[in-house]
Coordinates of C-alpha atoms and ligand atoms in Angstrom, one line a residue:
M1 CA -65.1 3.8 13.2
L2 CA -68.2 1.7 13.1
N3 CA -70.2 1.4 16.3
V4 CA -73.2 -0.9 16.3
K5 CA -75.2 -0.9 19.5
D6 CA -78.0 -3.3 20.6
V7 CA -79.5 -3.6 17.1
F8 CA -82.9 -5.3 16.9
V9 CA -84.5 -6.1 13.5
A10 CA -87.7 -8.0 12.7
Y11 CA -89.5 -9.2 9.6
G12 CA -93.0 -8.4 10.6
Q13 CA -93.6 -10.4 13.8
S14 CA -90.6 -12.5 13.3
Q15 CA -87.5 -11.3 15.2
A16 CA -84.3 -11.7 13.2
L17 CA -81.6 -9.8 15.1
H18 CA -81.7 -9.9 18.9
G19 CA -79.5 -7.1 20.1
I20 CA -76.3 -7.1 18.0
S21 CA -73.5 -4.9 19.4
F22 CA -69.9 -4.6 18.0
E23 CA -67.3 -2.1 17.1
A24 CA -64.9 -2.1 14.2
N25 CA -61.9 0.3 14.2
R26 CA -60.2 2.3 11.6
N27 CA -57.7 0.1 9.7
E28 CA -59.3 -3.0 11.0
T29 CA -61.0 -5.9 9.2
V30 CA -63.7 -7.8 11.1
A31 CA -65.4 -11.0 10.0
I32 CA -68.9 -12.1 11.0
M33 CA -69.0 -15.9 10.6
G34 CA -72.2 -17.9 10.5
R35 CA -74.2 -20.6 8.8
N36 CA -77.1 -19.9 6.4
G37 CA -80.1 -18.3 8.1
M38 CA -78.2 -17.0 11.1
G39 CA -78.7 -13.3 10.3
K40 CA -75.7 -12.1 8.4
T41 CA -77.6 -10.6 5.5
T42 CA -80.2 -9.1 7.8
L43 CA -77.4 -7.4 9.8
F44 CA -75.7 -6.0 6.7
K45 CA -79.0 -4.8 5.2
S46 CA -79.8 -3.0 8.5
L47 CA -76.3 -1.4 8.5
I48 CA -76.7 0.0 5.0
G49 CA -80.4 1.0 5.6
V50 CA -82.3 -1.5 3.4
L51 CA -84.0 -2.8 6.5
P52 CA -85.1 -0.5 9.4
L53 CA -84.0 -1.1 13.0
K54 CA -86.7 -1.8 15.6
S55 CA -84.2 -0.4 18.1
G56 CA -80.5 0.2 18.6
S57 CA -78.0 2.5 17.0
I58 CA -75.4 2.6 14.3
E59 CA -72.6 5.2 14.2
V60 CA -69.9 5.9 11.6
A61 CA -67.0 8.0 12.7
G62 CA -69.2 9.2 15.6
N63 CA -72.2 10.2 13.4
A64 CA -75.5 8.4 14.0
V65 CA -76.7 6.9 10.6
H66 CA -79.4 4.5 11.6
K67 CA -82.2 7.0 10.8
D68 CA -80.7 7.9 7.4
E69 CA -81.8 6.5 4.1
S70 CA -79.2 4.3 2.3
Y71 CA -77.9 7.1 0.0
K72 CA -77.2 9.3 3.0
R73 CA -75.3 6.5 4.7
V74 CA -73.2 6.2 1.6
A75 CA -72.5 9.9 1.8
K76 CA -71.5 9.5 5.5
G77 CA -69.0 6.8 4.5
I78 CA -70.6 3.3 4.3
A79 CA -70.3 1.2 1.2
Y80 CA -72.0 -2.1 0.7
V81 CA -71.3 -5.1 -1.5
P82 CA -74.4 -7.2 -1.3
Q83 CA -74.6 -11.0 -1.3
G84 CA -74.8 -12.2 -4.8
R85 CA -72.9 -9.1 -6.2
M86 CA -76.0 -7.5 -7.8
I87 CA -74.0 -5.9 -10.6
F88 CA -75.9 -4.6 -13.7
P89 CA -75.6 -7.4 -16.3
T90 CA -76.4 -5.2 -19.3
L91 CA -74.0 -2.4 -18.4
T92 CA -70.3 -2.5 -19.3
V93 CA -67.8 -3.0 -16.5
E94 CA -66.8 0.6 -16.7
E95 CA -70.5 1.8 -16.6
N96 CA -71.1 -0.5 -13.6
I97 CA -68.2 1.2 -11.7
Q98 CA -69.5 4.6 -12.7
T99 CA -72.8 3.9 -11.0
G100 CA -70.8 4.2 -7.8
L101 CA -69.7 7.7 -9.0
E102 CA -73.2 9.0 -9.4
N103 CA -72.7 11.8 -6.8
A104 CA -69.0 12.4 -7.6
K105 CA -67.8 15.5 -9.5
V106 CA -65.5 13.5 -11.7
K107 CA -67.0 10.4 -13.4
K108 CA -63.7 9.0 -14.5
V109 CA -62.9 5.7 -12.8
P110 CA -59.8 6.3 -10.7
E111 CA -56.7 4.5 -11.9
E112 CA -56.2 3.0 -8.5
I113 CA -59.3 0.9 -9.0
Y114 CA -57.9 -0.7 -12.1
A115 CA -54.5 -1.1 -10.5
L116 CA -56.3 -3.1 -7.7
F117 CA -58.3 -5.2 -10.2
P118 CA -56.3 -5.4 -13.5
V119 CA -58.9 -7.8 -14.9
L120 CA -61.5 -5.1 -14.7
W121 CA -59.3 -2.9 -16.9
D122 CA -59.0 -5.7 -19.5
M123 CA -62.7 -6.3 -19.4
R124 CA -63.8 -2.6 -19.1
R125 CA -65.9 -2.6 -22.3
R126 CA -67.5 -6.0 -21.7
K127 CA -71.0 -6.4 -20.3
G128 CA -71.1 -7.2 -16.6
G129 CA -73.3 -10.2 -17.2
N130 CA -70.5 -11.8 -19.3
L131 CA -68.0 -11.8 -16.4
S132 CA -67.3 -14.9 -14.2
G133 CA -68.5 -14.9 -10.6
G134 CA -65.1 -13.9 -9.3
Q135 CA -64.8 -11.1 -11.8
Q136 CA -68.3 -9.8 -10.9
Q137 CA -67.3 -9.9 -7.2
Q138 CA -64.3 -7.7 -8.0
L139 CA -66.5 -5.4 -10.0
A140 CA -69.0 -5.1 -7.1
I141 CA -66.1 -4.3 -4.8
A142 CA -64.7 -1.7 -7.2
R143 CA -68.1 -0.1 -7.5
A144 CA -68.3 0.2 -3.7
L145 CA -64.8 1.6 -3.4
V146 CA -65.3 4.5 -5.7
T147 CA -67.6 6.1 -3.2
D148 CA -64.5 6.5 -1.0
P149 CA -65.9 4.7 2.0
K150 CA -64.7 4.8 5.6
V151 CA -66.5 1.5 6.2
L152 CA -66.7 -1.2 3.5
L153 CA -69.3 -4.0 4.1
L154 CA -69.1 -7.2 2.1
D155 CA -71.8 -9.8 2.5
E156 CA -70.5 -13.3 1.8
P157 CA -68.0 -12.2 -1.0
T158 CA -66.7 -15.8 -1.6
E159 CA -70.1 -17.4 -2.1
G160 CA -70.0 -19.5 -5.3
I161 CA -66.4 -18.5 -6.2
Q162 CA -63.6 -20.9 -7.0
P163 CA -60.7 -21.2 -4.4
S164 CA -58.0 -19.6 -6.6
I165 CA -60.2 -16.5 -7.0
I166 CA -61.1 -16.5 -3.3
K167 CA -57.3 -16.0 -2.7
D168 CA -57.3 -13.0 -5.1
I169 CA -60.2 -11.4 -3.3
A170 CA -58.5 -11.8 0.0
K171 CA -55.3 -10.2 -1.4
A172 CA -57.3 -7.3 -2.8
L173 CA -59.1 -6.7 0.5
N174 CA -55.8 -6.7 2.4
E175 CA -54.3 -4.4 -0.3
I176 CA -57.3 -2.0 0.0
R177 CA -57.0 -1.8 3.8
K178 CA -53.2 -1.2 3.5
L179 CA -53.8 1.6 1.0
R180 CA -56.7 3.3 2.6
E181 CA -56.7 2.3 6.2
I182 CA -60.4 1.8 6.1
T183 CA -62.7 -0.4 8.2
I184 CA -63.8 -3.6 6.5
V185 CA -66.7 -5.8 7.8
V186 CA -67.1 -9.1 5.9
S187 CA -69.7 -11.8 6.5
E188 CA -68.4 -15.3 5.7
Q189 CA -68.8 -19.1 5.9
V190 CA -65.3 -19.8 4.5
L191 CA -63.0 -19.8 7.5
S192 CA -59.7 -19.9 5.6
F193 CA -60.7 -16.7 3.8
A194 CA -61.8 -15.0 7.1
M195 CA -58.4 -16.0 8.7
D196 CA -56.6 -14.4 5.7
V197 CA -58.3 -11.0 6.0
A198 CA -59.8 -10.5 9.5
D199 CA -58.1 -9.1 12.6
R200 CA -61.1 -10.2 14.7
L201 CA -63.7 -12.8 14.1
F202 CA -67.3 -13.0 15.4
V203 CA -69.8 -15.8 15.1
I204 CA -73.5 -15.0 14.6
E205 CA -76.1 -17.6 15.6
G206 CA -79.9 -17.1 15.6
G207 CA -79.4 -13.3 15.3
R208 CA -77.0 -13.0 18.2
L209 CA -73.2 -12.7 18.3
V210 CA -72.1 -15.7 20.3
H211 CA -68.3 -15.6 19.9
E212 CA -65.5 -13.0 19.5
S213 CA -61.8 -13.6 19.1
T214 CA -58.8 -11.9 17.7
R215 CA -57.2 -13.8 14.7
A216 CA -54.3 -14.8 16.8
E217 CA -56.4 -16.3 19.6
T218 CA -58.9 -17.9 17.3
D219 CA -59.5 -21.6 17.9
T220 CA -60.4 -22.6 14.3
A221 CA -61.7 -26.0 15.4
R222 CA -64.3 -24.2 17.6
I223 CA -65.3 -21.8 14.7
K224 CA -65.7 -24.9 12.4
Q225 CA -68.1 -26.3 14.9
F226 CA -70.2 -23.2 14.8
L227 CA -70.2 -23.4 11.0
S228 CA -71.1 -27.1 10.7
V229 CA -74.7 -28.1 11.0
Ligands
LIG301 N1 -87.5 -11.2 3.7 C1 -87.6 -12.0 4.8 N2 -88.8 -12.2 5.4 C2 -88.9 -13.0 6.5 N3 -87.8 -13.6 7.1 C3 -86.6 -13.4 6.5 C4 -86.4 -12.6 5.4 N4 -85.1 -12.6 5.0 C5 -84.5 -13.4 6.0 N5 -85.4 -13.9 6.9 C6 -85.1 -14.8 8.0 O1 -84.2 -14.1 8.9 C7 -83.2 -15.0 9.4 C8 -81.8 -14.6 9.0 O2 -81.7 -14.6 7.6 P1 -80.4 -14.0 6.8 O3 -80.1 -12.7 7.4 O4 -80.7 -14.0 5.3 O5 -79.3 -15.1 7.2 P2 -77.9 -15.3 6.5 O6 -77.5 -14.2 5.7 O7 -77.0 -15.5 7.7 O8 -78.0 -16.6 5.7 C9 -83.6 -16.4 8.8 O9 -84.4 -17.1 9.8 C10 -84.5 -16.0 7.6 O10 -85.4 -17.1 7.3
LIG302 MG1 -76.9 -14.1 3.7

């Protein structure tokens, strides 16, 4: 469903991604693990089109998207939950979700979204800025989901969120995949979360994928080594 081939990205003269290649299938969740500064956010920004590729290709369901602007990639089926959530603090919860429906015919938030995240229904008239970090993360996921993506990208969704809520987010991602059979790509530093959601795990180091394993064959001690400084 998502096919990333030999992606190179640079900030000016400084090379950040050195030939990233991976595939993620329909109804599969893939985790990209890595410490700070290893290239996770750069990879996600290049997938959604915030950063241009120097070379390489990105396909969604067989369609090349790497030359498209972000809004076109969204139309072709990619949704993006950025690191730090980036919800609109002065808009209500409902309005925040509706920003994801900008190009939809019906602006009503689908009931399924509130069924997945009941707390968002309870808080729908509150300002986004008044939600806790975990609630904002759920809001950011809801906003991405209403675009009806084939591929959902989440950049460090557990960052700064308390352990009990991390469990809720893992449950929601697993529920979303079961309901919609979409592809989920998540970047992470929390290994327990990745092991809860991912069918396959990659490790990124210095802008290169240096490890791949299925969940069943994952040697967690080895991954922890990659994640420790
Ligand atoms: N806007 C930027 N300008 C220059 N270098 C950047 C910029 N953003 C990130 N980098 C560099 O790119 C590398 C990867 O960063 P990033 O993708 O943010 O890593 P991660 O998300 O894994 O923490 C780091 O060396 C970082 O310093
Ligand atoms: Mg990052």
